[in-house]
């Protein structure tokens, strides 16, 4: 048939599974994943199970406990929730070591793209898959997940409607273990749906969705389960799931503990934790190199730093000409060299809002709005912001920006470099270094800043993943568009890109979106993450995951 005769290259990755019009399942690499062009292999001390000792605790530092443990709720969209999700929730696909999503066979026997006109996807659930309350995982879980996330019932406070709003129906297939999705509009990144999948109990009502996991997950499914959430000690402890139907994980427990980055080197040296991310912290890097029985593991990640501008109505930087002038006064390559250069010599600035470096389709479009201090000064002059001493003034008001960063060495370094760059064009940046635990809820989400620096973690589906970053704010709902800058031209391009199955056309559309993001200074891409971690040498199958999964189910300690 037509579908079987086409081998579709998708973002550098070839569609490994035959589209299942004739009944062949997509059991290999998932289609539509825009895989990496090169690199990104995990550095995790890969070892067979036979080399690992039985039991032990993996102790992982985190920045903060989530305000909501529901990863699909607007206040739950945090890295720690996605770490937890890999250990305690189902997912349709898991990222392979090369970044290409693979079928999660613990929960699904088959996931098939049955047709493309209309687009139909069939999910066949593994017979053994069940929730911690003993209920089998069924089509109703996918149905409830879709109903909550499709965006029609605004009482569900979701962080992302993308993909789910394109689905017309989720129906029972030949049994309760089969779900059939029929799409109203094509959605090329369909393997990104149900990653993770939450239980029907969580999506039963808006009240349940928004509030029932405020203090911890209650119904889970995975190699681990929640043992305790201790808000006093600021820890989340997972233990082996005794009902897990796959191979028993080597570890007894995983303990996530809130720990300030400045305290992590001492805690690793004193055997209080088993690893820490280095990021752009040269002190953490230097300390790790000198620690006995500790090594630095490093791999390319989908994580990058950026500067977000507050362009909401009434904000100073809602003025696009002023915003673009400010953006032109910031040099991303200089930030990258200072922050990441010591750990990754020769590192280049990200240069793209959509596609991560190393991925097929990545193109550095920073030339659209390049760093040019002289041009920035000229633009500010023409806008009436005239130098008065070292700071520009207009109508008696100084050009002063509240610059919010996290109280971490990375935050201090980034703010230090950018503050000097802005001072060179006559802009006063008043840095507010805030605790990591308050950063998201008090500053980022409500738009309590003029400019704010933080890091994005991308998914294997950067086009659909970043759609909420550019969505049109409606009232106090802005998705992940924290700067509340809406570029109308981008909406139609995103709609086309999300529906486009041809990789070359998708790349072209993503490129056009990125050019517009540069032109209008939506936000400013800065530096790639170093991907470096300080890790205890005897910890195996865990560390610098690169583009793959965290690996909780296989992590353990050497015999």
Coordinates of C-alpha atoms in Angstrom, one line a residue, residues 225-229 236-239 253:
X225 CA 6.1 4.0 43.9
X226 CA 5.9 7.0 46.3
X227 CA 6.9 6.1 49.8
X228 CA 6.9 9.5 51.4
X229 CA 6.7 13.2 50.6
X236 CA 10.4 12.8 48.0
X237 CA 11.3 9.2 48.6
X238 CA 10.4 6.4 46.1
X239 CA 10.6 2.7 46.8
X253 CA 14.9 3.6 46.9

